[in-house]
CSV table of C-alpha atoms and ligand atoms in Angstrom, one decimal:
chain,number,residue,atom,x,y,z
A,232,MET,CA,91.2,29.1,-16.4
A,233,SER,CA,93.1,29.0,-13.1
A,234,ASP,CA,92.4,32.4,-11.6
A,235,ALA,CA,90.0,35.1,-12.3
A,236,HIS,CA,90.9,37.8,-14.8
A,237,VAL,CA,90.0,41.0,-13.0
A,238,TYR,CA,89.3,44.1,-15.0
A,239,ALA,CA,88.7,47.6,-13.6
A,240,VAL,CA,86.6,49.5,-16.1
A,241,VAL,CA,87.9,53.1,-15.7
A,242,ASN,CA,87.7,56.5,-17.3
A,243,GLN,CA,87.4,59.6,-15.2
A,244,LYS,CA,85.0,61.1,-17.5
A,245,GLY,CA,81.3,60.3,-17.0
A,246,GLY,CA,79.0,59.1,-19.8
A,247,VAL,CA,81.6,57.4,-21.8
A,248,GLY,CA,80.1,53.9,-21.6
A,249,LYS,CA,81.8,52.3,-18.5
A,250,THR,CA,78.6,50.9,-17.0
A,251,THR,CA,77.1,49.8,-20.4
A,252,THR,CA,80.4,48.1,-21.2
A,253,SER,CA,80.6,46.5,-17.7
A,254,VAL,CA,77.1,45.1,-17.7
A,255,ASN,CA,77.1,43.8,-21.3
A,256,LEU,CA,80.5,42.3,-21.1
A,257,ALA,CA,79.6,40.5,-17.8
A,258,ALA,CA,76.5,39.2,-19.5
A,259,ALA,CA,78.2,38.3,-22.8
A,260,LEU,CA,80.9,36.4,-21.0
A,261,ALA,CA,78.4,34.6,-18.9
A,262,LEU,CA,76.5,33.6,-22.0
A,263,ALA,CA,79.8,32.2,-23.3
A,264,GLY,CA,79.9,30.0,-20.2
A,265,GLN,CA,82.3,32.0,-18.2
A,266,ARG,CA,81.8,32.4,-14.4
A,267,THR,CA,81.5,36.2,-14.0
A,268,LEU,CA,81.2,38.7,-11.2
A,269,LEU,CA,80.3,42.3,-11.7
A,270,ILE,CA,81.2,44.8,-9.0
A,271,ASP,CA,79.4,48.1,-9.0
A,272,LEU,CA,81.8,50.6,-7.5
A,273,ASP,CA,79.8,53.7,-8.4
A,274,PRO,CA,77.5,55.3,-5.8
A,275,GLN,CA,75.1,56.0,-8.7
A,276,GLY,CA,74.4,52.3,-8.8
A,277,ASN,CA,73.7,52.3,-12.5
A,278,ALA,CA,75.1,49.0,-13.1
A,279,THR,CA,73.1,47.6,-10.2
A,280,MET,CA,69.8,49.0,-11.8
A,281,GLY,CA,70.9,47.9,-15.2
A,282,CYS,CA,71.1,44.3,-13.9
A,283,GLY,CA,67.5,44.5,-12.6
A,284,VAL,CA,68.5,44.9,-9.0
A,285,ASP,CA,66.7,47.7,-7.1
A,286,LYS,CA,69.6,49.7,-5.5
A,287,ARG,CA,67.3,51.3,-3.0
A,288,ALA,CA,66.2,48.0,-1.7
A,289,ALA,CA,69.7,46.6,-1.4
A,290,ALA,CA,70.3,46.5,2.3
A,291,ARG,CA,74.0,45.5,2.0
A,292,THR,CA,76.2,46.5,-0.8
A,293,VAL,CA,79.9,47.0,-1.8
A,294,TYR,CA,79.9,49.7,0.8
A,295,HIS,CA,79.7,47.1,3.6
A,296,VAL,CA,82.4,45.0,1.9
A,297,LEU,CA,84.8,48.1,1.7
A,298,LEU,CA,84.3,48.9,5.3
A,299,GLY,CA,84.7,45.3,6.5
A,300,LEU,CA,81.1,45.0,7.6
A,301,GLY,CA,80.4,42.0,5.4
A,302,GLU,CA,81.8,39.6,2.9
A,303,ILE,CA,81.3,39.4,-0.8
A,304,ALA,CA,80.1,35.8,-0.5
A,305,ASN,CA,77.2,36.9,1.6
A,306,ILE,CA,76.3,40.2,-0.2
A,307,ARG,CA,76.6,39.3,-3.9
A,308,VAL,CA,73.3,38.6,-5.7
A,309,ARG,CA,72.6,36.5,-8.7
A,310,VAL,CA,71.5,38.4,-11.8
A,311,GLU,CA,68.8,36.1,-13.3
A,312,ARG,CA,68.6,37.9,-16.5
A,313,GLY,CA,72.3,37.8,-17.0
A,314,GLY,CA,73.6,34.5,-15.5
A,315,PHE,CA,76.3,36.3,-13.5
A,316,ASP,CA,76.8,37.5,-10.0
A,317,LEU,CA,76.6,41.2,-8.9
A,318,LEU,CA,78.0,43.0,-5.9
A,319,PRO,CA,75.5,45.9,-5.8
A,320,ALA,CA,76.1,49.6,-4.9
A,321,ASN,CA,73.9,52.5,-4.0
A,322,ARG,CA,74.2,56.1,-2.7
A,323,GLU,CA,75.6,54.8,0.7
A,324,LEU,CA,78.8,54.2,-1.2
A,325,ALA,CA,79.4,57.9,-1.5
A,326,GLY,CA,80.1,58.0,2.3
A,327,ALA,CA,82.8,55.3,2.0
A,328,GLU,CA,85.1,57.7,0.5
A,329,VAL,CA,85.2,59.7,3.7
A,330,GLU,CA,85.0,56.8,6.1
A,331,LEU,CA,87.8,54.9,4.4
A,332,VAL,CA,90.3,57.7,4.9
A,333,ASP,CA,90.9,56.8,8.5
A,334,LEU,CA,91.2,53.0,7.9
A,335,GLU,CA,94.3,51.0,7.3
A,336,ARG,CA,95.2,49.9,3.8
A,337,ARG,CA,92.4,52.1,2.5
A,338,GLU,CA,93.4,51.5,-1.1
A,339,SER,CA,93.4,47.8,-0.9
A,340,ARG,CA,90.1,47.0,0.9
A,341,LEU,CA,88.5,45.7,-2.3
A,342,LYS,CA,91.4,43.5,-3.2
A,343,SER,CA,91.4,41.9,0.2
A,344,ALA,CA,87.7,41.2,0.1
A,345,LEU,CA,87.9,39.8,-3.4
A,346,ALA,CA,90.6,37.3,-2.5
A,347,SER,CA,88.1,35.0,-0.8
A,348,VAL,CA,85.9,34.6,-3.8
A,349,ARG,CA,88.0,35.2,-6.9
A,350,ALA,CA,88.8,31.5,-7.4
A,351,GLU,CA,85.1,31.0,-8.1
A,352,TYR,CA,85.2,33.2,-11.2
A,353,ASP,CA,86.8,33.4,-14.6
A,354,PHE,CA,86.1,37.1,-15.0
A,355,VAL,CA,85.5,40.0,-12.7
A,356,PHE,CA,84.5,43.4,-13.8
A,357,ILE,CA,84.7,46.5,-11.6
A,358,ASP,CA,82.6,49.3,-12.8
A,359,CYS,CA,84.3,52.4,-11.5
A,360,PRO,CA,83.0,55.9,-10.8
A,361,PRO,CA,83.8,58.8,-13.0
A,362,SER,CA,86.7,60.1,-11.0
A,363,LEU,CA,90.2,59.1,-9.9
A,364,SER,CA,89.0,58.8,-6.4
A,365,LEU,CA,89.8,56.5,-3.5
A,366,LEU,CA,87.0,54.2,-4.8
A,367,THR,CA,88.6,54.0,-8.3
A,368,LEU,CA,92.0,53.4,-6.6
A,369,ASN,CA,90.5,50.4,-4.9
A,370,GLY,CA,89.3,49.2,-8.2
A,371,LEU,CA,92.8,49.7,-9.7
A,372,VAL,CA,94.5,47.9,-6.8
A,373,ALA,CA,92.1,44.9,-7.0
A,374,ALA,CA,92.5,44.5,-10.7
A,375,GLN,CA,95.2,43.0,-13.0
A,376,TYR,CA,93.9,44.9,-16.0
A,377,VAL,CA,92.4,48.3,-16.9
A,378,LEU,CA,89.6,48.4,-19.5
A,379,ILE,CA,89.2,51.9,-20.8
A,380,PRO,CA,86.0,52.8,-22.6
A,381,MET,CA,86.1,56.0,-24.5
A,382,GLN,CA,84.3,58.1,-27.0
A,383,CYS,CA,86.2,59.2,-30.0
A,384,GLU,CA,86.1,62.9,-29.5
A,385,TYR,CA,88.7,65.7,-29.2
A,386,TYR,CA,89.1,65.9,-25.4
A,387,ALA,CA,89.2,62.2,-25.1
A,388,LEU,CA,92.9,62.0,-25.8
A,389,GLU,CA,93.7,64.7,-23.3
A,390,GLY,CA,91.8,62.8,-20.5
A,391,LEU,CA,93.5,59.6,-21.5
A,392,SER,CA,97.0,61.0,-20.7
A,393,ASP,CA,95.9,61.7,-17.1
A,394,LEU,CA,94.6,58.2,-16.8
A,395,VAL,CA,97.8,56.7,-18.2
A,396,GLY,CA,99.7,58.7,-15.7
A,397,THR,CA,97.5,57.4,-12.9
A,398,ILE,CA,98.1,53.8,-14.1
A,399,LYS,CA,101.9,54.4,-14.1
A,400,ARG,CA,101.8,55.7,-10.6
A,401,MET,CA,99.7,52.7,-9.5
A,402,ARG,CA,102.3,50.4,-11.0
A,403,ALA,CA,105.1,52.2,-9.2
A,404,HIS,CA,103.4,52.0,-5.8
A,405,LEU,CA,100.3,50.1,-5.2
A,406,ASN,CA,99.9,47.5,-7.9
A,407,PRO,CA,103.1,46.6,-10.0
A,408,ALA,CA,101.3,44.0,-12.0
A,409,LEU,CA,98.6,46.4,-13.4
A,410,ASP,CA,98.4,46.5,-17.1
A,411,ILE,CA,96.2,48.2,-19.7
A,412,ALA,CA,94.0,45.4,-21.2
A,413,GLY,CA,92.7,47.7,-23.8
A,414,LEU,CA,90.8,50.7,-25.0
A,415,VAL,CA,87.2,50.3,-26.2
A,416,ARG,CA,85.8,52.7,-28.7
A,417,THR,CA,82.2,53.4,-27.6
A,418,MET,CA,79.2,55.2,-29.0
A,419,TYR,CA,81.0,55.3,-32.3
A,420,ASP,CA,79.5,57.2,-35.2
A,421,ALA,CA,81.3,56.1,-38.4
A,422,ARG,CA,79.9,59.1,-40.3
A,423,ASN,CA,81.6,61.6,-38.0
A,424,THR,CA,84.9,62.6,-39.4
A,425,LEU,CA,86.4,63.7,-36.1
A,426,ALA,CA,85.5,60.3,-34.6
A,427,GLN,CA,87.3,58.7,-37.5
A,428,GLN,CA,90.3,60.8,-36.9
A,429,VAL,CA,90.5,60.3,-33.2
A,430,SER,CA,89.9,56.6,-33.7
A,431,ALA,CA,92.9,56.5,-36.1
A,432,GLN,CA,95.1,58.4,-33.7
A,433,LEU,CA,94.3,55.9,-30.9
A,434,GLU,CA,95.3,53.0,-33.1
A,435,GLU,CA,98.5,54.8,-34.0
A,436,HIS,CA,99.4,55.6,-30.5
A,437,PHE,CA,98.2,52.6,-28.6
A,438,GLY,CA,98.5,49.9,-31.3
A,439,ASP,CA,97.1,46.6,-30.3
A,440,LYS,CA,96.0,48.0,-26.9
A,441,VAL,CA,93.0,49.3,-28.9
A,442,TYR,CA,90.3,46.4,-29.2
A,443,ARG,CA,89.4,45.7,-32.8
A,444,THR,CA,85.8,45.6,-32.0
A,445,ILE,CA,84.1,49.1,-32.0
A,446,VAL,CA,80.8,49.7,-30.2
A,447,PRO,CA,78.5,51.8,-32.4
A,448,ARG,CA,76.1,54.3,-31.0
A,449,ASN,CA,72.9,52.2,-30.7
A,450,VAL,CA,69.7,53.2,-29.1
A,451,ARG,CA,69.0,49.6,-27.8
A,452,LEU,CA,72.0,49.9,-25.5
A,453,ALA,CA,70.5,53.0,-24.0
A,454,GLU,CA,67.1,51.5,-23.6
A,455,ALA,CA,68.1,48.2,-22.0
A,456,PRO,CA,68.8,49.5,-18.5
A,457,SER,CA,65.2,50.7,-18.1
A,458,TYR,CA,64.2,47.1,-18.5
A,459,GLY,CA,66.7,46.0,-16.0
A,460,THR,CA,68.3,43.6,-18.5
A,461,PRO,CA,71.6,43.7,-20.2
A,462,ALA,CA,71.2,44.5,-23.9
A,463,VAL,CA,73.0,41.3,-25.0
A,464,VAL,CA,70.2,39.4,-23.3
A,465,TRP,CA,67.3,41.8,-24.0
A,466,ASP,CA,67.9,42.3,-27.7
A,467,ALA,CA,70.8,40.1,-28.7
A,468,GLU,CA,70.3,40.9,-32.4
A,469,SER,CA,70.8,44.7,-32.1
A,470,LYS,CA,74.0,46.2,-33.4
A,471,GLY,CA,75.1,47.3,-29.9
A,472,ALA,CA,74.5,43.9,-28.4
A,473,GLN,CA,76.4,42.2,-31.3
A,474,ALA,CA,79.3,44.5,-30.7
A,475,TYR,CA,79.5,43.6,-27.1
A,476,THR,CA,79.2,39.9,-27.9
A,477,GLU,CA,82.1,40.3,-30.3
A,478,LEU,CA,84.2,42.3,-27.8
A,479,ALA,CA,83.7,39.6,-25.2
A,480,ARG,CA,84.9,37.0,-27.8
A,481,GLU,CA,88.0,39.2,-28.4
A,482,MET,CA,88.7,39.5,-24.7
A,483,LEU,CA,88.2,35.8,-24.2
A,484,GLU,CA,90.8,35.1,-27.0
A,485,ARG,CA,93.3,37.4,-25.4
A,486,ALA,CA,92.7,36.1,-21.9
A,487,THR,CA,93.1,32.5,-23.0
A,488,ALA,CA,96.3,33.4,-24.9
A,489,ALA,CA,97.6,35.1,-21.7
A,490,THR,CA,97.0,32.1,-19.5
A,491,PRO,CA,99.4,29.2,-19.6
A,492,ALA,CA,97.5,25.9,-20.0
B,300,ADP,P1,79.5,55.8,-17.8
B,300,ADP,O1,79.2,54.6,-17.0
B,300,ADP,O2,80.8,56.0,-18.4
B,300,ADP,O3,79.0,57.1,-17.1
B,300,ADP,P2,77.2,54.8,-19.3
B,300,ADP,O4,77.5,53.4,-19.7
B,300,ADP,O5,76.2,55.0,-18.2
B,300,ADP,O6,78.5,55.7,-19.1
B,300,ADP,O7,76.6,55.6,-20.6
B,300,ADP,C1,76.2,56.9,-20.6
B,300,ADP,C2,74.9,56.9,-21.3
B,300,ADP,O8,74.9,56.7,-22.6
B,300,ADP,C3,73.8,56.0,-20.8
B,300,ADP,O9,72.5,56.6,-20.8
B,300,ADP,C4,73.9,54.8,-21.7
B,300,ADP,O10,72.6,54.1,-21.8
B,300,ADP,C5,74.2,55.5,-23.0
B,300,ADP,N1,75.0,54.7,-23.9
B,300,ADP,C6,76.1,54.0,-23.5
B,300,ADP,N2,76.7,53.4,-24.6
B,300,ADP,C7,75.9,53.7,-25.7
B,300,ADP,C8,75.9,53.4,-27.1
B,300,ADP,N3,76.9,52.6,-27.6
B,300,ADP,N4,75.0,53.8,-27.8
B,300,ADP,C9,74.0,54.6,-27.4
B,300,ADP,N5,73.9,55.0,-26.1
B,300,ADP,C10,74.8,54.5,-25.2
B,301,MG,MG1,78.8,54.5,-14.9
């Protein structure tokens, strides 16, 4: 591949599987031989911890990158139990929101910083916080694609229209090339009738923008972060890990189809 495929993993709702999806896709694509960078853009630092990197001990993070106090090349760390690179985050990032307001090009700081390393990667994932804040805007400006993890529940569809509206405004102003890569159904319980209905509505409304692969509710995905290891590495045979491996394959297929040889 010539240039990195950059995905912002976005949903303004918390707890829908953004971080689990980001960490496991990064690891699954690395296992598939892809050069991958994961950017933790959430002050909660869950992706950082899930990769086995102690957020409290990280002296320099994405915060320094956004404020122009350091470069990605010097701040990223190698995730040994994942085979990919991580740009970590911690609570300090919460302050960036306020500090960025007075800076120039405040929405495109991450995009500029990424420019110097993106040729080193095939895939970049940006794990965004649960809001449509300035941090998320930085993710959406830096990305070519939006990946939307969602739970198939009633209010999911309502939240989705806000997000689609934001993406349209991004396209009109800050990032004309931005496209929805796809929606990922997460924490899916096939026995739940409402989940089945919402899932069917999604397919009806978004067509092939819905990934075929469905991520089931699976306890191994929830346990893996406490071992600081992506589930696809820690327990590759689990149903959750298999789903993310399959999703990575699906993404790779689409990414390859989208890139002229
Ligand atoms: P977000 O980043 O959107 O806030 P997370 O990825 O952190 O969401 O997921 C929220 C919680 O649900 C976490 O505790 C995570 O371990 C758990 N979780 C995520 N995906 C699954 C799944 N498919 N099955 C079971 N638990 C999951
Ligand atoms: Mg998260």
